[in-house]
PDB file of C-alpha atoms in Angstrom:
ATOM      1  CA  UNK G 123     -29.842  94.274   3.838  1.00  0.00           C
ATOM      2  CA  UNK G 124     -29.675  92.898   0.029  1.00  0.00           C
ATOM      3  CA  UNK G 125     -26.608  93.849  -0.545  1.00  0.00           C
ATOM      4  CA  UNK G 126     -25.782  92.063   2.806  1.00  0.00           C
ATOM      5  CA  UNK G 127     -27.092  88.485   1.057  1.00  0.00           C
ATOM      6  CA  UNK G 128     -25.580  89.317  -1.848  1.00  0.00           C
ATOM      7  CA  UNK G 129     -22.169  89.996  -0.167  1.00  0.00           C
ATOM      8  CA  UNK G 130     -22.524  86.556   1.826  1.00  0.00           C
ATOM      9  CA  UNK G 131     -23.534  84.449  -1.502  1.00  0.00           C
ATOM     10  CA  UNK G 132     -20.806  85.457  -3.762  1.00  0.00           C
ATOM     11  CA  UNK G 133     -18.703  84.392  -0.142  1.00  0.00           C
ATOM     12  CA  UNK G 134     -20.422  80.990  -0.108  1.00  0.00           C
ATOM     13  CA  UNK G 135     -19.574  80.384  -4.021  1.00  0.00           C
ATOM     14  CA  UNK G 136     -22.014  78.062  -5.063  1.00  0.00           C
ATOM     15  CA  UNK G 137     -23.407  81.199  -7.078  1.00  0.00           C
ATOM     16  CA  UNK G 138     -26.254  81.038  -4.513  1.00  0.00           C
ATOM     17  CA  UNK G 139     -28.223  77.419  -4.951  1.00  0.00           C
ATOM     18  CA  UNK G 140     -27.672  76.799  -1.565  1.00  0.00           C
ATOM     19  CA  UNK G 141     -26.923  73.376  -2.065  1.00  0.00           C
ATOM     20  CA  UNK G 142     -24.047  71.133  -0.262  1.00  0.00           C
ATOM     21  CA  UNK G 143     -21.712  68.862  -2.079  1.00  0.00           C
ATOM     22  CA  UNK G 144     -22.578  65.204  -0.657  1.00  0.00           C
ATOM     23  CA  UNK G 145     -19.384  63.363   0.637  1.00  0.00           C
ATOM     24  CA  UNK G 146     -19.130  60.569  -1.453  1.00  0.00           C
ATOM     25  CA  UNK G 147     -19.607  57.350  -0.750  1.00  0.00           C
ATOM     26  CA  UNK G 148     -15.807  55.818  -0.819  1.00  0.00           C
ATOM     27  CA  UNK G 149     -15.261  51.999  -3.515  1.00  0.00           C
ATOM     28  CA  UNK G 150     -15.340  49.285  -1.774  1.00  0.00           C
ATOM     29  CA  UNK G 151     -11.644  47.486  -2.705  1.00  0.00           C
ATOM     30  CA  UNK G 152      -8.908  45.987  -1.927  1.00  0.00           C
ATOM     31  CA  UNK G 153      -7.380  47.724   0.993  1.00  0.00           C
ATOM     32  CA  UNK G 154      -3.392  48.323   1.089  1.00  0.00           C
ATOM     33  CA  UNK G 155      -3.740  49.222   4.453  1.00  0.00           C
ATOM     34  CA  UNK G 156      -3.966  45.853   5.416  1.00  0.00           C
ATOM     35  CA  UNK G 157      -2.519  43.432   2.592  1.00  0.00           C
ATOM     36  CA  UNK G 158       0.388  40.745   2.719  1.00  0.00           C
ATOM     37  CA  UNK G 159       4.075  42.310   2.726  1.00  0.00           C
ATOM     38  CA  UNK G 160       4.871  40.758  -0.964  1.00  0.00           C
ATOM     39  CA  UNK G 161       1.513  41.693  -1.862  1.00  0.00           C
ATOM     40  CA  UNK G 162       0.804  43.555  -5.763  1.00  0.00           C
ATOM     41  CA  UNK G 163      -2.906  45.475  -5.801  1.00  0.00           C
ATOM     42  CA  UNK G 164      -3.039  47.486  -8.725  1.00  0.00           C
ATOM     43  CA  UNK G 165      -6.014  48.302 -11.073  1.00  0.00           C
ATOM     44  CA  UNK G 166      -7.153  51.120  -8.694  1.00  0.00           C
ATOM     45  CA  UNK G 167      -7.712  47.849  -5.807  1.00  0.00           C
ATOM     46  CA  UNK G 168      -9.329  45.877  -8.175  1.00  0.00           C
ATOM     47  CA  UNK G 169      -5.959  43.533  -8.769  1.00  0.00           C
ATOM     48  CA  UNK G 170      -3.945  41.368  -6.875  1.00  0.00           C
ATOM     49  CA  UNK G 171      -0.865  39.718  -7.481  1.00  0.00           C
ATOM     50  CA  UNK G 172       2.412  38.814  -5.652  1.00  0.00           C
ATOM     51  CA  UNK G 173       2.397  35.821  -2.708  1.00  0.00           C
ATOM     52  CA  UNK G 174      -0.173  37.281   0.056  1.00  0.00           C
ATOM     53  CA  UNK G 175      -3.437  38.236   1.314  1.00  0.00           C
ATOM     54  CA  UNK G 176      -5.569  41.195   1.178  1.00  0.00           C
ATOM     55  CA  UNK G 177      -8.505  41.925   3.308  1.00  0.00           C
ATOM     56  CA  UNK G 178     -11.339  44.664   1.108  1.00  0.00           C
ATOM     57  CA  UNK G 179     -12.071  48.246   3.147  1.00  0.00           C
ATOM     58  CA  UNK G 180     -15.365  47.421   3.714  1.00  0.00           C
ATOM     59  CA  UNK G 181     -16.869  44.873   6.446  1.00  0.00           C
ATOM     60  CA  UNK G 182     -19.394  43.013   5.854  1.00  0.00           C
ATOM     61  CA  UNK G 183     -22.632  44.711   7.637  1.00  0.00           C
ATOM     62  CA  UNK G 184     -25.379  43.972   5.922  1.00  0.00           C
ATOM     63  CA  UNK G 185     -27.562  40.939   6.233  1.00  0.00           C
ATOM     64  CA  UNK G 186     -26.479  39.634   2.245  1.00  0.00           C
ATOM     65  CA  UNK G 187     -23.797  40.724   0.601  1.00  0.00           C
ATOM     66  CA  UNK G 188     -22.410  39.946  -2.855  1.00  0.00           C
ATOM     67  CA  UNK G 189     -18.159  39.562  -4.221  1.00  0.00           C
ATOM     68  CA  UNK G 190     -16.604  38.335  -7.748  1.00  0.00           C
ATOM     69  CA  UNK G 191     -13.365  37.373  -8.510  1.00  0.00           C
ATOM     70  CA  UNK G 192     -12.322  36.763 -11.779  1.00  0.00           C
ATOM     71  CA  UNK G 193      -9.296  34.517 -11.955  1.00  0.00           C
ATOM     72  CA  UNK G 194      -6.893  36.183 -14.471  1.00  0.00           C
ATOM     73  CA  UNK G 195      -3.708  34.068 -13.929  1.00  0.00           C
ATOM     74  CA  UNK G 196      -3.879  29.864 -12.146  1.00  0.00           C
ATOM     75  CA  UNK G 197      -1.198  29.125  -9.780  1.00  0.00           C
ATOM     76  CA  UNK G 198      -2.081  29.211  -5.969  1.00  0.00           C
ATOM     77  CA  UNK G 199      -5.222  31.368  -4.201  1.00  0.00           C
ATOM     78  CA  UNK G 200      -8.171  31.544  -2.376  1.00  0.00           C
ATOM     79  CA  UNK G 201     -11.158  33.531  -2.196  1.00  0.00           C
ATOM     80  CA  UNK G 202     -13.965  33.719   1.185  1.00  0.00           C
ATOM     81  CA  UNK G 203     -13.904  36.035   3.924  1.00  0.00           C
ATOM     82  CA  UNK G 204     -11.797  36.536   7.381  1.00  0.00           C
ATOM     83  CA  UNK G 205     -11.438  38.821   9.713  1.00  0.00           C
ATOM     84  CA  UNK G 206      -8.712  41.236  10.630  1.00  0.00           C
ATOM     85  CA  UNK G 207      -6.589  39.677  12.522  1.00  0.00           C
ATOM     86  CA  UNK G 208      -5.711  37.093   9.909  1.00  0.00           C
ATOM     87  CA  UNK G 209      -2.151  36.845   9.138  1.00  0.00           C
ATOM     88  CA  UNK G 210      -1.800  38.128   5.194  1.00  0.00           C
ATOM     89  CA  UNK G 211       1.413  36.885   4.912  1.00  0.00           C
ATOM     90  CA  UNK G 212       0.343  33.172   5.801  1.00  0.00           C
ATOM     91  CA  UNK G 213      -1.568  30.900   3.196  1.00  0.00           C
ATOM     92  CA  UNK G 214      -3.640  28.736   2.289  1.00  0.00           C
ATOM     93  CA  UNK G 215      -6.097  30.711   4.456  1.00  0.00           C
ATOM     94  CA  UNK G 216      -8.298  28.147   6.114  1.00  0.00           C
ATOM     95  CA  UNK G 217      -6.083  27.128   8.687  1.00  0.00           C
ATOM     96  CA  UNK G 218      -7.188  28.995  11.471  1.00  0.00           C
ATOM     97  CA  UNK G 219     -10.836  30.358  12.786  1.00  0.00           C
ATOM     98  CA  UNK G 220     -10.160  33.922  11.430  1.00  0.00           C
ATOM     99  CA  UNK G 221     -10.190  32.795   7.523  1.00  0.00           C
ATOM    100  CA  UNK G 222     -13.103  30.860   5.209  1.00  0.00           C
ATOM    101  CA  UNK G 223     -12.288  30.003   1.633  1.00  0.00           C
ATOM    102  CA  UNK G 224     -12.742  28.325  -1.339  1.00  0.00           C
ATOM    103  CA  UNK G 225      -8.920  27.267  -2.602  1.00  0.00           C
ATOM    104  CA  UNK G 226      -7.883  26.770  -6.001  1.00  0.00           C
ATOM    105  CA  UNK G 227      -8.520  23.167  -6.214  1.00  0.00           C
ATOM    106  CA  UNK G 228     -12.420  23.232  -5.107  1.00  0.00           C
ATOM    107  CA  UNK G 229     -12.186  22.740  -1.616  1.00  0.00           C
ATOM    108  CA  UNK G 230     -13.523  25.164   1.248  1.00  0.00           C
ATOM    109  CA  UNK G 231     -11.522  25.274   4.518  1.00  0.00           C
ATOM    110  CA  UNK G 232     -11.916  26.727   7.871  1.00  0.00           C
ATOM    111  CA  UNK G 233     -10.296  26.354  10.874  1.00  0.00           C
ATOM    112  CA  UNK G 234      -7.502  23.940   8.971  1.00  0.00           C
ATOM    113  CA  UNK G 235     -10.805  21.661   8.146  1.00  0.00           C
ATOM    114  CA  UNK G 236     -12.632  21.424   5.248  1.00  0.00           C
ATOM    115  CA  UNK G 237     -15.712  21.757   5.298  1.00  0.00           C
ATOM    116  CA  UNK G 238     -17.017  21.022   1.639  1.00  0.00           C
ATOM    117  CA  UNK G 239     -16.198  21.145  -1.714  1.00  0.00           C
ATOM    118  CA  UNK G 240     -17.148  22.453  -5.680  1.00  0.00           C
ATOM    119  CA  UNK G 241     -18.330  19.273  -7.484  1.00  0.00           C
ATOM    120  CA  UNK G 242     -15.589  17.692  -9.118  1.00  0.00           C
ATOM    121  CA  UNK G 243     -16.078  19.373 -13.132  1.00  0.00           C
ATOM    122  CA  UNK G 244     -17.213  22.594 -11.660  1.00  0.00           C
ATOM    123  CA  UNK G 245     -13.186  23.516 -10.148  1.00  0.00           C
ATOM    124  CA  UNK G 246     -12.135  26.961 -11.855  1.00  0.00           C
ATOM    125  CA  UNK G 247     -10.366  27.944 -14.195  1.00  0.00           C
ATOM    126  CA  UNK G 248      -8.493  31.256 -16.271  1.00  0.00           C
ATOM    127  CA  UNK G 249     -10.671  33.452 -17.142  1.00  0.00           C
ATOM    128  CA  UNK G 250     -13.966  32.219 -14.543  1.00  0.00           C
ATOM    129  CA  UNK G 251     -15.996  34.313 -12.562  1.00  0.00           C
ATOM    130  CA  UNK G 252     -16.567  32.985  -8.999  1.00  0.00           C
ATOM    131  CA  UNK G 253     -19.224  34.628  -7.340  1.00  0.00           C
ATOM    132  CA  UNK G 254     -19.331  34.543  -2.820  1.00  0.00           C
ATOM    133  CA  UNK G 255     -22.597  35.190  -0.747  1.00  0.00           C
ATOM    134  CA  UNK G 256     -22.160  35.736   2.469  1.00  0.00           C
ATOM    135  CA  UNK G 257     -25.420  35.916   5.235  1.00  0.00           C
ATOM    136  CA  UNK G 258     -23.677  35.985   8.133  1.00  0.00           C
ATOM    137  CA  UNK G 259     -23.928  32.191   8.621  1.00  0.00           C
ATOM    138  CA  UNK G 260     -23.441  30.474   5.172  1.00  0.00           C
ATOM    139  CA  UNK G 261     -20.836  31.046   2.079  1.00  0.00           C
ATOM    140  CA  UNK G 262     -21.528  30.206  -1.079  1.00  0.00           C
ATOM    141  CA  UNK G 263     -19.878  29.446  -4.145  1.00  0.00           C
ATOM    142  CA  UNK G 264     -20.998  30.820  -7.790  1.00  0.00           C
ATOM    143  CA  UNK G 265     -19.527  29.444 -10.482  1.00  0.00           C
ATOM    144  CA  UNK G 266     -19.658  32.054 -13.887  1.00  0.00           C
ATOM    145  CA  UNK G 267     -23.488  32.735 -12.759  1.00  0.00           C
ATOM    146  CA  UNK G 268     -24.481  29.014 -11.476  1.00  0.00           C
ATOM    147  CA  UNK G 269     -24.857  28.363  -7.885  1.00  0.00           C
ATOM    148  CA  UNK G 270     -22.443  25.433  -6.802  1.00  0.00           C
ATOM    149  CA  UNK G 271     -24.321  24.025  -3.751  1.00  0.00           C
ATOM    150  CA  UNK G 272     -21.483  24.045  -1.291  1.00  0.00           C
ATOM    151  CA  UNK G 273     -21.954  26.188   1.691  1.00  0.00           C
ATOM    152  CA  UNK G 274     -19.656  26.725   4.297  1.00  0.00           C
ATOM    153  CA  UNK G 275     -19.763  27.951   8.019  1.00  0.00           C
ATOM    154  CA  UNK G 276     -17.957  28.628  10.950  1.00  0.00           C
ATOM    155  CA  UNK G 277     -16.384  31.942  11.004  1.00  0.00           C
ATOM    156  CA  UNK G 278     -17.007  34.306  14.109  1.00  0.00           C
ATOM    157  CA  UNK G 279     -16.886  38.176  14.168  1.00  0.00           C
ATOM    158  CA  UNK G 280     -17.202  41.399  11.878  1.00  0.00           C
ATOM    159  CA  UNK G 281     -15.590  39.798   8.297  1.00  0.00           C
ATOM    160  CA  UNK G 282     -14.399  41.011   5.244  1.00  0.00           C
ATOM    161  CA  UNK G 283     -13.857  40.388   1.696  1.00  0.00           C
ATOM    162  CA  UNK G 284     -10.428  37.892   1.704  1.00  0.00           C
ATOM    163  CA  UNK G 285      -8.262  37.166  -1.432  1.00  0.00           C
ATOM    164  CA  UNK G 286      -4.360  35.130  -1.745  1.00  0.00           C
ATOM    165  CA  UNK G 287      -2.566  34.353  -4.470  1.00  0.00           C
ATOM    166  CA  UNK G 288       0.917  33.320  -4.848  1.00  0.00           C
ATOM    167  CA  UNK G 289       2.481  30.718  -7.749  1.00  0.00           C
ATOM    168  CA  UNK G 290       1.744  33.643 -10.181  1.00  0.00           C
ATOM    169  CA  UNK G 291      -1.593  33.584  -9.673  1.00  0.00           C
ATOM    170  CA  UNK G 292      -3.493  36.689 -10.643  1.00  0.00           C
ATOM    171  CA  UNK G 293      -7.291  37.463  -8.928  1.00  0.00           C
ATOM    172  CA  UNK G 294      -9.500  40.449 -10.072  1.00  0.00           C
ATOM    173  CA  UNK G 295     -12.333  41.693  -7.442  1.00  0.00           C
ATOM    174  CA  UNK G 296     -15.744  43.057  -8.403  1.00  0.00           C
ATOM    175  CA  UNK G 297     -17.583  44.199  -5.417  1.00  0.00           C
ATOM    176  CA  UNK G 298     -20.276  46.563  -8.069  1.00  0.00           C
ATOM    177  CA  UNK G 299     -20.584  46.317 -11.462  1.00  0.00           C
ATOM    178  CA  UNK G 300     -20.751  42.472 -11.536  1.00  0.00           C
ATOM    179  CA  UNK G 301     -20.448  39.762 -14.045  1.00  0.00           C
ATOM    180  CA  UNK G 302     -23.530  38.453 -12.568  1.00  0.00           C
ATOM    181  CA  UNK G 303     -26.519  39.355 -11.248  1.00  0.00           C
ATOM    182  CA  UNK G 304     -26.372  38.497  -7.859  1.00  0.00           C
ATOM    183  CA  UNK G 305     -28.326  35.767  -6.516  1.00  0.00           C
ATOM    184  CA  UNK G 306     -32.008  37.237  -4.813  1.00  0.00           C
ATOM    185  CA  UNK G 307     -31.926  39.426  -1.985  1.00  0.00           C
ATOM    186  CA  UNK G 308     -28.398  39.524  -1.668  1.00  0.00           C
ATOM    187  CA  UNK G 309     -26.144  42.669  -2.974  1.00  0.00           C
ATOM    188  CA  UNK G 310     -23.027  44.329  -3.137  1.00  0.00           C
ATOM    189  CA  UNK G 311     -20.841  45.422   0.147  1.00  0.00           C
ATOM    190  CA  UNK G 312     -22.389  48.157   1.479  1.00  0.00           C
ATOM    191  CA  UNK G 313     -20.781  50.777   3.184  1.00  0.00           C
ATOM    192  CA  UNK G 314     -22.101  51.146   6.773  1.00  0.00           C
ATOM    193  CA  UNK G 315     -23.174  55.049   6.794  1.00  0.00           C
ATOM    194  CA  UNK G 316     -22.514  56.986   9.996  1.00  0.00           C
ATOM    195  CA  UNK G 317     -24.968  59.557  11.237  1.00  0.00           C
ATOM    196  CA  UNK G 318     -24.178  62.222  13.221  1.00  0.00           C
TER     197      UNK G 318
END
């Protein structure tokens, strides 16, 4: 019996420790399967350039999500949330019911309606970090860690972080290891755990 057990353990290839490696959760990043035709994604799914938009690869399932964008180079851009029905080639976003975004001019658009606007002295510039919170009702913006008190709402359904660029804009996405601590109660995007 001992030799059978020894043989079995040798075949398992784990030296008999009995540990089974757990599958790592995938990283949240920009999704190259959901991007515009003229979009370029680099830096392991964290940087967007070119022309058009891209969704992240994880929907916002948890109650309070937080993510950030760093403006590497200015131009035309927008960040926020969108459903998978958004047209990733038609920018700017915010022109239909499928996206709710902060645009480079400080306006926040959904369904072709300006929902709010950042204070005039708080328009994001090159090098700035824009934080986004979303709690399934309201989207809120933070500029370099400071709450802009600029809520916007109206989008319905399953949403994903979204970003679009044009006119030489380059944005980096941070879905973890943030520049600024998320506001109280908000956390990085979590993949929905599936239990079999």
